[in-house]
Coordinates of C-alpha atoms in Angstrom, one line a residue:
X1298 CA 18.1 -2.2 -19.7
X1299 CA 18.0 -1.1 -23.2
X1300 CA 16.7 2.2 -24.7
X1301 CA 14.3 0.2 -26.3
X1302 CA -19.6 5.6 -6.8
X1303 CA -22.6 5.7 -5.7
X1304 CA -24.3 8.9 -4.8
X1305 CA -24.2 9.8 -1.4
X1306 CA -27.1 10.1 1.0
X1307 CA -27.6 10.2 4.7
X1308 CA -29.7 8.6 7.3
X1309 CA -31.9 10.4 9.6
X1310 CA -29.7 10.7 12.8
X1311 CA -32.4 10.4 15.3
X1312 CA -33.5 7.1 13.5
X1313 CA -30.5 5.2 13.2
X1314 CA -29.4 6.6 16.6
X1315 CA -32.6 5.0 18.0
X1316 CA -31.9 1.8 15.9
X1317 CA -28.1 1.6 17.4
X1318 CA -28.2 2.2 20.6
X1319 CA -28.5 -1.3 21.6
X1320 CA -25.2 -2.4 20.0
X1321 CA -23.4 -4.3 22.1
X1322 CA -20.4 -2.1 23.6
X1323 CA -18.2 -5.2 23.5
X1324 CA -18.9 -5.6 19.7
X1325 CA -16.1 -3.6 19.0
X1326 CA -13.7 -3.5 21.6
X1327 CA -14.0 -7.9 20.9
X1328 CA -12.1 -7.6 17.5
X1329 CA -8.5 -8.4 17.0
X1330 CA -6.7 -5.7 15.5
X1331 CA -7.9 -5.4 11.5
X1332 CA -6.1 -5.6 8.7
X1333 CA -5.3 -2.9 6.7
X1334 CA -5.8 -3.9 3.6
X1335 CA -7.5 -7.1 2.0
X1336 CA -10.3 -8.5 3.5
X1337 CA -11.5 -6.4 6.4
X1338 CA -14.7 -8.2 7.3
X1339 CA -14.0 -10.4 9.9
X1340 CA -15.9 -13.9 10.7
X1341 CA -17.9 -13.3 7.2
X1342 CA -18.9 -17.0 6.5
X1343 CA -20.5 -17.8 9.7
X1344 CA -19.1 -21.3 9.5
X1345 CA -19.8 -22.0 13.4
X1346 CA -20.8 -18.5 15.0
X1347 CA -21.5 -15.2 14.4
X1348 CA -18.7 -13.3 16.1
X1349 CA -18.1 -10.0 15.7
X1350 CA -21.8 -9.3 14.5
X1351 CA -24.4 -8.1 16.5
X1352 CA -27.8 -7.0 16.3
X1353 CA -29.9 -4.1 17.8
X1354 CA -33.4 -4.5 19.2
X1355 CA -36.0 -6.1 17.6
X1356 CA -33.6 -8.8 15.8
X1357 CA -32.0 -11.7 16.6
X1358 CA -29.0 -13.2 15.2
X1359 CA -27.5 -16.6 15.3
X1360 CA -25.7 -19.1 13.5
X1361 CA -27.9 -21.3 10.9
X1362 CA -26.2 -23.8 8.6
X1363 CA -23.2 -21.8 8.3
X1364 CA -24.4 -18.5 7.2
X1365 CA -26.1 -15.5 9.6
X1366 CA -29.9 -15.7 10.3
X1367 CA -31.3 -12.4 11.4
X1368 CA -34.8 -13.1 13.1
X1369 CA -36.8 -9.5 12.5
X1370 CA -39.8 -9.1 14.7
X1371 CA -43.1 -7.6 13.2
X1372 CA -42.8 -4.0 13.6
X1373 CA -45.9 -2.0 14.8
X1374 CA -47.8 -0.3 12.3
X1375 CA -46.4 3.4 12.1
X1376 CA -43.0 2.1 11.7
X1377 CA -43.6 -0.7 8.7
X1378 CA -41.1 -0.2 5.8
X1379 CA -39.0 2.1 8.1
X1380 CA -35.4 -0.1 7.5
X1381 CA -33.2 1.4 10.1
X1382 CA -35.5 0.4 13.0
X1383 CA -33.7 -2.7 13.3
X1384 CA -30.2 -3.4 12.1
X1385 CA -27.0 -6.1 11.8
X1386 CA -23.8 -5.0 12.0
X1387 CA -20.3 -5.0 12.3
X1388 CA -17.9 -2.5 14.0
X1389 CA -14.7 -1.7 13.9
X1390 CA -13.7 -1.5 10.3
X1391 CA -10.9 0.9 9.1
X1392 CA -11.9 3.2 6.3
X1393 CA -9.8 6.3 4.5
X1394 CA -11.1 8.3 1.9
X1395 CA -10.1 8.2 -1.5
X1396 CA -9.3 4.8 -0.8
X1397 CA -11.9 2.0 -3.3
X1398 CA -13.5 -1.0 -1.4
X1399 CA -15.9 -3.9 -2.6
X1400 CA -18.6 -4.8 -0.4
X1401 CA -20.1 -8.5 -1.5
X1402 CA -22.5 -10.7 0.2
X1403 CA -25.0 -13.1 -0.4
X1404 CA -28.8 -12.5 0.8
X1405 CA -32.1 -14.5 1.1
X1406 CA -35.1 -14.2 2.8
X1407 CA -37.9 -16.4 4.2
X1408 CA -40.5 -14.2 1.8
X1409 CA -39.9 -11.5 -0.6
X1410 CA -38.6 -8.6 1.3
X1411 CA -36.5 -5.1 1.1
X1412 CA -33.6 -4.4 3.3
X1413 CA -30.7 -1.9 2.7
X1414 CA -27.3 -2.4 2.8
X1415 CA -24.9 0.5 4.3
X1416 CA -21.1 0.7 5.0
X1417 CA -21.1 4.0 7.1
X1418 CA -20.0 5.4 10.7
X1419 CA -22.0 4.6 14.0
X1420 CA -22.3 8.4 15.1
X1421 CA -24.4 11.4 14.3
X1422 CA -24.6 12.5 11.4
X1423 CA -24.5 8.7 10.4
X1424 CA -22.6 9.5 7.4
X1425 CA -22.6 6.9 4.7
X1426 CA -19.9 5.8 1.9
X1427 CA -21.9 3.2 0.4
X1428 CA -26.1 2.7 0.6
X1429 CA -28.2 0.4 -1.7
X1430 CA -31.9 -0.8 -1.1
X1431 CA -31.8 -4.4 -2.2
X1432 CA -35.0 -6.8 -2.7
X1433 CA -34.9 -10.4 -1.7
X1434 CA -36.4 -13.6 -2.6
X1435 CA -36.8 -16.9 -1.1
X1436 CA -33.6 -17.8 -3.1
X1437 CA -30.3 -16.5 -2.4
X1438 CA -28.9 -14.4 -4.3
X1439 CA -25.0 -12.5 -4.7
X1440 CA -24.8 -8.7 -4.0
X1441 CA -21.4 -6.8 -4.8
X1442 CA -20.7 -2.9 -5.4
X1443 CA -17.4 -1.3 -5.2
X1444 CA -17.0 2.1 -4.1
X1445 CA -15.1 4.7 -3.1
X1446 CA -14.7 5.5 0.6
X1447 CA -15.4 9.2 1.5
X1448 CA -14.6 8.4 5.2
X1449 CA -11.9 8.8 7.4
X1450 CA -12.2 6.4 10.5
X1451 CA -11.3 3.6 12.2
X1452 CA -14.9 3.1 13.5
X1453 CA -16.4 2.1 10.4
X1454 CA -19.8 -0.1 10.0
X1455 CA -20.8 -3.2 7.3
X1456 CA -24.8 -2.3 8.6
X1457 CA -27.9 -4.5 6.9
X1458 CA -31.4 -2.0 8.2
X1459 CA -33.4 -4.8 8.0
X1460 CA -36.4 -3.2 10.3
X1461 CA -40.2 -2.3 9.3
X1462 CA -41.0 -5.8 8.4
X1463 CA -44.8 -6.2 8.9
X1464 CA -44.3 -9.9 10.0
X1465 CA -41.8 -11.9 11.2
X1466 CA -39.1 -12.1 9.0
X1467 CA -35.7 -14.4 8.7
X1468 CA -33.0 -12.5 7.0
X1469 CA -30.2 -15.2 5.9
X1470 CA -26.7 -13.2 5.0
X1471 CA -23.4 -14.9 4.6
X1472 CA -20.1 -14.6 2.8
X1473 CA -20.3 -11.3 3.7
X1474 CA -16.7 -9.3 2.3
X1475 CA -15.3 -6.3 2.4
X1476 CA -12.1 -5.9 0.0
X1477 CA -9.5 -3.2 -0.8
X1478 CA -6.3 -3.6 -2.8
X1479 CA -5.8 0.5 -2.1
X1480 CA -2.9 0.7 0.0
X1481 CA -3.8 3.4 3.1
X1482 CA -0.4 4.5 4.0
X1483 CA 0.9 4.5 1.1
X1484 CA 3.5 2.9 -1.7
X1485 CA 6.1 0.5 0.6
X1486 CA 9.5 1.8 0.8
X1487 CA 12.4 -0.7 0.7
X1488 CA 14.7 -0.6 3.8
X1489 CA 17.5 -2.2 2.1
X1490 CA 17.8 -0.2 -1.5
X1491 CA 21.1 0.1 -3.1
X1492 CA 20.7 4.0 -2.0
X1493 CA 19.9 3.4 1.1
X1494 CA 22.8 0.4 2.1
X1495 CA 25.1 3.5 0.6
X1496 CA 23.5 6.3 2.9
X1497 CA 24.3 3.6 5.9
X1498 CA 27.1 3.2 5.5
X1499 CA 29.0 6.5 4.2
X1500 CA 30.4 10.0 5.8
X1501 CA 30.0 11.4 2.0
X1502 CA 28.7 15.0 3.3
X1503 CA 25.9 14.1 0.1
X1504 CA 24.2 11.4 2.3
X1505 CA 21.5 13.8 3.9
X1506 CA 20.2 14.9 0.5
X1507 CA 20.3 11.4 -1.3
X1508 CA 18.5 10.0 1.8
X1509 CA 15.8 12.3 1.6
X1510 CA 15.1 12.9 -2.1
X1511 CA 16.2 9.5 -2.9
X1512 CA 16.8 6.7 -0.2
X1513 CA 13.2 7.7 1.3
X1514 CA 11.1 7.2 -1.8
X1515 CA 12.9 3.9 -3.5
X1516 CA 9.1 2.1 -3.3
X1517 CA 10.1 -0.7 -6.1
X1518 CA 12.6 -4.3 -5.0
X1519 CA 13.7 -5.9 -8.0
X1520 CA 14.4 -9.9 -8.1
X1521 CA 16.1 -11.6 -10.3
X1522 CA 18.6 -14.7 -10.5
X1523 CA 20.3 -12.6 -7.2
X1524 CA 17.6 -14.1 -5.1
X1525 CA 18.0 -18.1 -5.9
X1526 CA 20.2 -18.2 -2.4
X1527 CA 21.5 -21.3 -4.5
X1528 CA 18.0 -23.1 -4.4
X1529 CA 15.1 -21.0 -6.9
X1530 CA 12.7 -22.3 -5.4
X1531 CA 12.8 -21.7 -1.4
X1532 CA 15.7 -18.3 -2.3
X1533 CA 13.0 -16.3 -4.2
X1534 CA 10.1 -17.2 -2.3
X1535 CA 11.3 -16.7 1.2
X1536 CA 12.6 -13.3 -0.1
X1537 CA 9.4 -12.6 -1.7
X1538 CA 7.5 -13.2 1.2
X1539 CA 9.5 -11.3 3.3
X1540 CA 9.4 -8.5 1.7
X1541 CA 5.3 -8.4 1.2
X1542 CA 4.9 -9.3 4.5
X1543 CA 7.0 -6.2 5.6
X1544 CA 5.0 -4.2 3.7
X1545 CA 1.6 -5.8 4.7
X1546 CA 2.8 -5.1 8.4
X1547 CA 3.1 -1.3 7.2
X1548 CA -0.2 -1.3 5.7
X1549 CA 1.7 0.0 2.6
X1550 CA 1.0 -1.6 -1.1
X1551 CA 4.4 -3.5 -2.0
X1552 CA 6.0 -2.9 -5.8
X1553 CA 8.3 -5.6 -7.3
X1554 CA 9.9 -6.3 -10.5
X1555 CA 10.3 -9.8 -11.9
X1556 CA 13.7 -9.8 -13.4
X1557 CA 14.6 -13.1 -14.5
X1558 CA 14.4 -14.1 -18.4
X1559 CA 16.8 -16.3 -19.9
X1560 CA 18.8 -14.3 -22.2
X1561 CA 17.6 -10.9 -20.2
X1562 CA 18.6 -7.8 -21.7
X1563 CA 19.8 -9.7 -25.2
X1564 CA 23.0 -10.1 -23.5
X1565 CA 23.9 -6.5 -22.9
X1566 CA 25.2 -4.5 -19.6
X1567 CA 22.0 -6.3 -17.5
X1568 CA 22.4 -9.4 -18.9
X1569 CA 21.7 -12.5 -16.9
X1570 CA 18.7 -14.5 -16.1
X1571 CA 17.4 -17.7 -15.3
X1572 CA 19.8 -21.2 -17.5
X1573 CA 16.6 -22.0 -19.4
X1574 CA 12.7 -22.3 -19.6
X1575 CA 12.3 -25.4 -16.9
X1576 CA 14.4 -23.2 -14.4
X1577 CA 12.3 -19.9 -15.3
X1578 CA 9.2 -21.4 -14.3
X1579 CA 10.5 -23.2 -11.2
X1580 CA 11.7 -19.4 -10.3
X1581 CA 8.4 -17.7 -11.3
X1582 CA 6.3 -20.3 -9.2
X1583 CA 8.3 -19.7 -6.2
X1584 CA 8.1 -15.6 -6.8
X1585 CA 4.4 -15.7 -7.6
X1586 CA 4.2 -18.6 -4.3
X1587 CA 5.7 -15.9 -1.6
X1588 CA 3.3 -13.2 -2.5
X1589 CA 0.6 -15.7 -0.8
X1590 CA -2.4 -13.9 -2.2
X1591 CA -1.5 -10.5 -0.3
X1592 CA -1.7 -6.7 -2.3
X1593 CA 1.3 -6.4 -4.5
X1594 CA 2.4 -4.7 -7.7
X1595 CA 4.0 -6.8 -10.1
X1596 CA 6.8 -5.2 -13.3
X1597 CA 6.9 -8.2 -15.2
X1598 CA 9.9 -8.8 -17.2
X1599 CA 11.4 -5.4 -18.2
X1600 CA 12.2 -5.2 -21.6
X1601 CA 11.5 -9.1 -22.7
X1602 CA 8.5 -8.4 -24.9
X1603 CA 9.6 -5.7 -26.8
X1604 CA 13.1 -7.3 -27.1
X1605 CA 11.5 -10.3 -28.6
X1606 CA 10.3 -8.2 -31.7
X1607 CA 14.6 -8.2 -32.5
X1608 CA 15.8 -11.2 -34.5
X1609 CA 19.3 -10.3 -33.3
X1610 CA 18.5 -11.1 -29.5
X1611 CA 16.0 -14.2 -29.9
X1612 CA 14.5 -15.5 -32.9
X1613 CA 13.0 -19.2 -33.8
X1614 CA 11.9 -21.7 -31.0
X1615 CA 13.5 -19.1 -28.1
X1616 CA 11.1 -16.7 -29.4
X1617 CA 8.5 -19.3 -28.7
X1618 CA 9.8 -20.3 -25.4
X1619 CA 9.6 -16.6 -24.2
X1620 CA 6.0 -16.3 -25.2
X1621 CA 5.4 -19.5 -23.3
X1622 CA 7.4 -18.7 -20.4
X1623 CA 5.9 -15.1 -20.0
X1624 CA 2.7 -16.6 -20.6
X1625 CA 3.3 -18.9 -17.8
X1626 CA 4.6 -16.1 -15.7
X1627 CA 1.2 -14.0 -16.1
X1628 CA -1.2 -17.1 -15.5
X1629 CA 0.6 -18.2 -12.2
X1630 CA 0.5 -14.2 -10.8
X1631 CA -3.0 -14.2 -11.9
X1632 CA -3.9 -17.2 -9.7
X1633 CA -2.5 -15.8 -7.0
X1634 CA -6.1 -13.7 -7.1
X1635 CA -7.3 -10.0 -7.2
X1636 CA -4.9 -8.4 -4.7
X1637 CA -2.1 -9.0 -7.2
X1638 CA -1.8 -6.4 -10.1
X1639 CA 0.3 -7.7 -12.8
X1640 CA 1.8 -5.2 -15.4
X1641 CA 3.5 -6.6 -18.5
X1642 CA 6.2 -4.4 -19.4
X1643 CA 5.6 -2.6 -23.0
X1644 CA 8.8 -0.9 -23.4
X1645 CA 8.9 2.6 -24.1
X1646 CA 7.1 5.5 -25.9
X1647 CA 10.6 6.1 -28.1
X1648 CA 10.8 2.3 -28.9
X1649 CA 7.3 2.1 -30.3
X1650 CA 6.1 5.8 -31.0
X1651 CA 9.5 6.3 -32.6
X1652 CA 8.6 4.3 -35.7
X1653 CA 4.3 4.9 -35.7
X1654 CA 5.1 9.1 -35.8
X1655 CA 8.0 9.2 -37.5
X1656 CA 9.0 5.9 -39.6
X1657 CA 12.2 6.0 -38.0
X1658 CA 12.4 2.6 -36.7
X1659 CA 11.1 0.9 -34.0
X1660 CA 8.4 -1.7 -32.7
X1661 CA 5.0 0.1 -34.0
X1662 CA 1.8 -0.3 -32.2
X1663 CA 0.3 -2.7 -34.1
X1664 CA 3.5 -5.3 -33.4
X1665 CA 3.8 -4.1 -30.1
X1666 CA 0.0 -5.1 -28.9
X1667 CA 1.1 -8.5 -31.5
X1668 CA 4.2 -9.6 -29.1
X1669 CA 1.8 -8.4 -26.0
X1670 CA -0.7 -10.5 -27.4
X1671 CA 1.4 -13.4 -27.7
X1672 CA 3.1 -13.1 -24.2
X1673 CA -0.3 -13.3 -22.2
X1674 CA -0.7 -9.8 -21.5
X1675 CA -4.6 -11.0 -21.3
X1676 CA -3.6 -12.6 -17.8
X1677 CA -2.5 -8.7 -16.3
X1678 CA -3.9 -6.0 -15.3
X1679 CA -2.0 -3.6 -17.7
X1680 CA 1.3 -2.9 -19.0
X1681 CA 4.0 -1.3 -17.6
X1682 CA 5.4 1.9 -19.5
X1683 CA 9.1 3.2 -19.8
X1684 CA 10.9 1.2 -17.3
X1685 CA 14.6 2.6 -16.9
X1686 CA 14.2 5.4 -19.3
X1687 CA 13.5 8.9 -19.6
X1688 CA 10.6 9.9 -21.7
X1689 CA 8.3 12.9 -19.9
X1690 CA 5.0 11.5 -18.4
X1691 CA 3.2 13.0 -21.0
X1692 CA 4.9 11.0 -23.7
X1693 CA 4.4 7.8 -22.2
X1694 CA 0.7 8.7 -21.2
X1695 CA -0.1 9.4 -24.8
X1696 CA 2.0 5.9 -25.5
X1697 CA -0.1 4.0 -22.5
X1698 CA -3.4 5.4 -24.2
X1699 CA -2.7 4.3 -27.9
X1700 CA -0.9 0.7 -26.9
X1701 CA -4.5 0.1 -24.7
X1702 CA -6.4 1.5 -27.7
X1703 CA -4.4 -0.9 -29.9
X1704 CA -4.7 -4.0 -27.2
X1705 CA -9.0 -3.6 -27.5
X1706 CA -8.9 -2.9 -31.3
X1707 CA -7.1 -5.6 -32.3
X1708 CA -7.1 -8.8 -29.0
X1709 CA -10.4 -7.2 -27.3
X1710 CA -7.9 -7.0 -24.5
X1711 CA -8.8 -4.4 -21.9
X1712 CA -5.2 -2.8 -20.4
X1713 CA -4.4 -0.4 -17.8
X1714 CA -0.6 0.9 -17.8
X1715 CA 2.0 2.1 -15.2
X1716 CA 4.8 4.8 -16.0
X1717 CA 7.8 4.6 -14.5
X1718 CA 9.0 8.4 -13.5
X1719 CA 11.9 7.7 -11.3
X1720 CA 14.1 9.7 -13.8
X1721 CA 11.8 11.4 -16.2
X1722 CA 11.5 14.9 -14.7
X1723 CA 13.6 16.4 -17.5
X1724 CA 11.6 14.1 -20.2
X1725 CA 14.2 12.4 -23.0
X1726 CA 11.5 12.4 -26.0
X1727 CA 10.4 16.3 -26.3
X1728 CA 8.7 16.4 -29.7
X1729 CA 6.1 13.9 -30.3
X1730 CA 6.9 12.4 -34.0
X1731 CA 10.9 13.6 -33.7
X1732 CA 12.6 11.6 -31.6
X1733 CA 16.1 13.2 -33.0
X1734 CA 14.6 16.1 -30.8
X1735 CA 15.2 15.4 -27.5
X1736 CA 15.6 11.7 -27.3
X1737 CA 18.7 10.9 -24.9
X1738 CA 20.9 8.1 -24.7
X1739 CA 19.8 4.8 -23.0
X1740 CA 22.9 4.2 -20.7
X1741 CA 23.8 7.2 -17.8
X1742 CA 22.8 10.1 -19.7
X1743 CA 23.6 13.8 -18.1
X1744 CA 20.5 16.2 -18.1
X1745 CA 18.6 13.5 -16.4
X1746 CA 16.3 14.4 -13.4
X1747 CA 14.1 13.1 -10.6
X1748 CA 10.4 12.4 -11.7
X1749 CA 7.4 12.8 -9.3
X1750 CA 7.7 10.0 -6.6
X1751 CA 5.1 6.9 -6.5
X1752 CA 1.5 7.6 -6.5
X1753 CA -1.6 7.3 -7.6
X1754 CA -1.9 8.0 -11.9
X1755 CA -2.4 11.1 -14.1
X1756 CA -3.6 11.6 -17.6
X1757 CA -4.6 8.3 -17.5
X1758 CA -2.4 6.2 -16.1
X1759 CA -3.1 3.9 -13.0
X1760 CA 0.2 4.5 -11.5
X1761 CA 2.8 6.7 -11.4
X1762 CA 6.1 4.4 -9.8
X1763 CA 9.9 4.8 -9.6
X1764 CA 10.6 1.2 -11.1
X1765 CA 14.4 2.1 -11.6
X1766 CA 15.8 3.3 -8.6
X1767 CA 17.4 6.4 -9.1
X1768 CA 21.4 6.7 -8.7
X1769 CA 21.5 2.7 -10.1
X1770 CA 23.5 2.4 -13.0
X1771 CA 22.5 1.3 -16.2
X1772 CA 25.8 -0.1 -17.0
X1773 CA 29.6 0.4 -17.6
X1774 CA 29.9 -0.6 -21.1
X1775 CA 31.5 1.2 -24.2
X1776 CA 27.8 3.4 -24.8
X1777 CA 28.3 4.8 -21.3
X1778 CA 29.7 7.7 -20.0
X1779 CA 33.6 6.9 -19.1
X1780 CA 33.4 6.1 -15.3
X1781 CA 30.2 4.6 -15.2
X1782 CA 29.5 1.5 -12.8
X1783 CA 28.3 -2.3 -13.7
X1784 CA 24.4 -2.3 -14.7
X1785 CA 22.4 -2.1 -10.9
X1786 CA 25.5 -0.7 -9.0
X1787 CA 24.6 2.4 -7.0
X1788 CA 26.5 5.8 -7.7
X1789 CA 26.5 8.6 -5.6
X1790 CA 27.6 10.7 -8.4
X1791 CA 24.7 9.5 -10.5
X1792 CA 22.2 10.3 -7.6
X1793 CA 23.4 13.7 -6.9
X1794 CA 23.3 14.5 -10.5
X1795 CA 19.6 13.2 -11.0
X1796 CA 18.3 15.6 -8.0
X1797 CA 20.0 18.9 -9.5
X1798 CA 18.6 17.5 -12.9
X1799 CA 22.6 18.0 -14.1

């Protein structure tokens, strides 16, 4: 690596304690064990039956041409319009707060009708995360709001009031979903780091405190041409899918970085990569392929885009066969569906800033969001911001906020960004417009410290991630301190020095 909501209301208790308590008791206790994260509605397409739903008195619910028909008995004449007096439901979904969900469905009616739509908890006070009043027609039509859960249960309800109906009324619901790509226990921690094989296997009296301020917050796998196992295609899949799956298991949200360009790091100390373009693509299928759909974090290609902008490292029809290939790369993550959050590296705040602030060299903004542009950044979610480097949070959020302004000015491109602060706690770029100021070197530099572990983003950005894991070296050649290991080799000596921020 080069140093290149809907507002909250409530529900009468007594009312929707009256409306519930014919549930079922089984309706619940029924259900397999949920999923954590992804979809959490269970049996929502009512292909043959409607398990897992149930209705309270005064509806019926059944089957119908593959979608739910709720049959809602006239109610008598004091409690017309009143919703909650009859209701269809699921139990048993797992909600956190601060976590964001999407409830969809699809809704018709046999006349023109209101019902509401709730996700909330069975029990006094009925509290509710998400309520909409909805009007339906004769013809089906597609609901979908996402929100963010205030809840903390694992007793959750999908409820549809569809009650007070002056006649009798047929409710049809189906592909009813409830999504979250919001990890609840967290950012996935890999088991087999470089810091962690070292802690394993080591008396070094330093083990105990690289474990815990290191080892037990490495949240990022990188895969690269180390994962072909001698065959691309079933190597980096099977590893791929492994590792999600471990994480899925966990209920954790897995990060991985996609480290495989031909001619990766222009030849320097992390050089490497896949023989050419047809091999790249056989390798990015098979890494996109063991994902499977499931929540992941992808750090695509570290460095390649803003390394493309250098005519001394790939120029001519290589430069176009990047841009293709990373435009591949982001189109095959992409259909792997919503779950999967794709960030196209951008290189760093020095790299780009450096010349826009200062004219002393560098990418600029304007070639930057070009080469983004170019490499299919359309495809992601976002970019991902100082990857292996140093510069301060701060720097790279006010870099992530003009590269997005840059993306929409100039592509109509709308980008989110990551910064990676596994080693930016002592910042490398101090004064905004001078990088002679504080900017350190790219390869081992002392001074260096532990950033703020992975989690959700500040001052603007979506995520804050360790993407380099600390204590890795960036390399051994003649740029690095004297002593330094080979590029991804883990140091002890590096580590230590990182948590004293020495």
């Amino acid at each position: 690596m080069r140093n290149t909501s809907i507002a909250l209301t409530t529900v009468s208790a007594c009312a929707l304690a009256a409306a519930l308590l014919t549930v079922p008791a089984t309706a619940a206790e029924a259900a397999p064990e949920q999923a954590v994260y992804g979809e959490l509605a269970r049996n929502g397409t009512f292909t043959t039956d409607t398990a897992y739903w149930w209705g309270s008195s005064g509806v019926t619910v059944n089957s119908v041409d593959g979608a739910l028909r709720a049959t809602v008995e006239p109610a008598p004449a004091d409690q017309v319009g009143q919703w909650y007096r009859a209701v269809v439901g699921q139990n048993g979904i797992k909600l956190r707060p601060g976590v964001t969900y999407t409830l969809s469905f699809d809704a018709k009616a046999s006349r023109t009708t209101k019902i509401k739509s709730t996700v909330q908890l069975g029990t006094a006070p009925y509290p509710t995360s998400l309520e909409n009043e909805l009007g339906l027609t004769t013809t089906a039509k597609r609901f979908s709001w996402t929100f963010t859960s205030t809840l903390d249960s694992n007793d959750g309800h999908i409820d549809f009031q569809v009650g007070g109906q002056n006649v009798r009324t047929d409710i049809v619901l189906d592909n009813v979903s409830l999504t979250t790509s919001t990890a609840r226990e967290g950012f996935h921690t890999d088991p087999d780091s470089t810091a962690m094989r070292w802690v394993r296997g080591t008396t070094d009296p330093r083990a105990a405190k690289i474990k815990a301020a290191i080892a037990d917050h490495n949240t990022v796998k990188w895969f690269g041409n180390w994962d072909a196992d001698g065959n691309a295609a079933t190597g980096v899949r099977a590893e791929v899918s492994n590792y999600v799956g471990a994480a899925a298991a966990k209920g954790k949200l897995p990060v991985l970085v996609a480290y495989n360009i031909p001619g990766r790091d222009c030849g320097g100390a992390s050089s490497g990569g896949s023989a050419d373009a047809d091999r790249y693509k056989e390798w990015i299928d098979a890494f996109a392929q063991g994902i499977e759909g499931r929540p992941a974090v992808v750090i695509l290609e570290p460095d390649a885009v803003a390394q493309s902008s250098d005519p001394g490292c790939i120029s001519g029809a290589a430069l176009e066969a990047r841009f293709d290939m990373l435009w591949y790369a982001n189109q095959h993550l992409k259909a792997q569906g919503s779950f999967v959050q794709t960030y196209l590296d951008g290189g760093n705040a020095t790299w780009t800033l450096g010349h826009d602030l200062s004219g002393n060299g560098g990418i600029g903004l304007k070639r930057m969001a070009y080469l983004l542009n170019r490499s299919g950044v359309s495809m992601a979610r976002g970019v991902s911001i100082g990857v292996s480097n140093f510069d301060s949070t701060e720097v790279s959020n006010q870099y992530g906020s003009k590269l997005a302004t840059q993306l929409k000015a100039d592509f109509g491109v709308d980008a989110r960004w990551v910064v990676d602060t596994a080693r930016n706690g002592n910042g490398a770029y101090v004064t905004p417009g001078v990088p002679s100021s504080g900017h350190v070197g790219f390869c081992n530099p002392a001074g260096r410290k532990l950033g703020v572990t992975s989690r959700a983003g500040t001052g603007g950005a979506e995520y804050l991630l360790w993407i380099k894991n600390p204590g890795d070296s960036d390399g051994d050649s003649a740029e690095c301190p004297a002593g330094s290991p080979p590029a991804g080799s883990f140091s002890p000596d590096l580590a230590d020095a990182l948590i004293d921020g020495r």
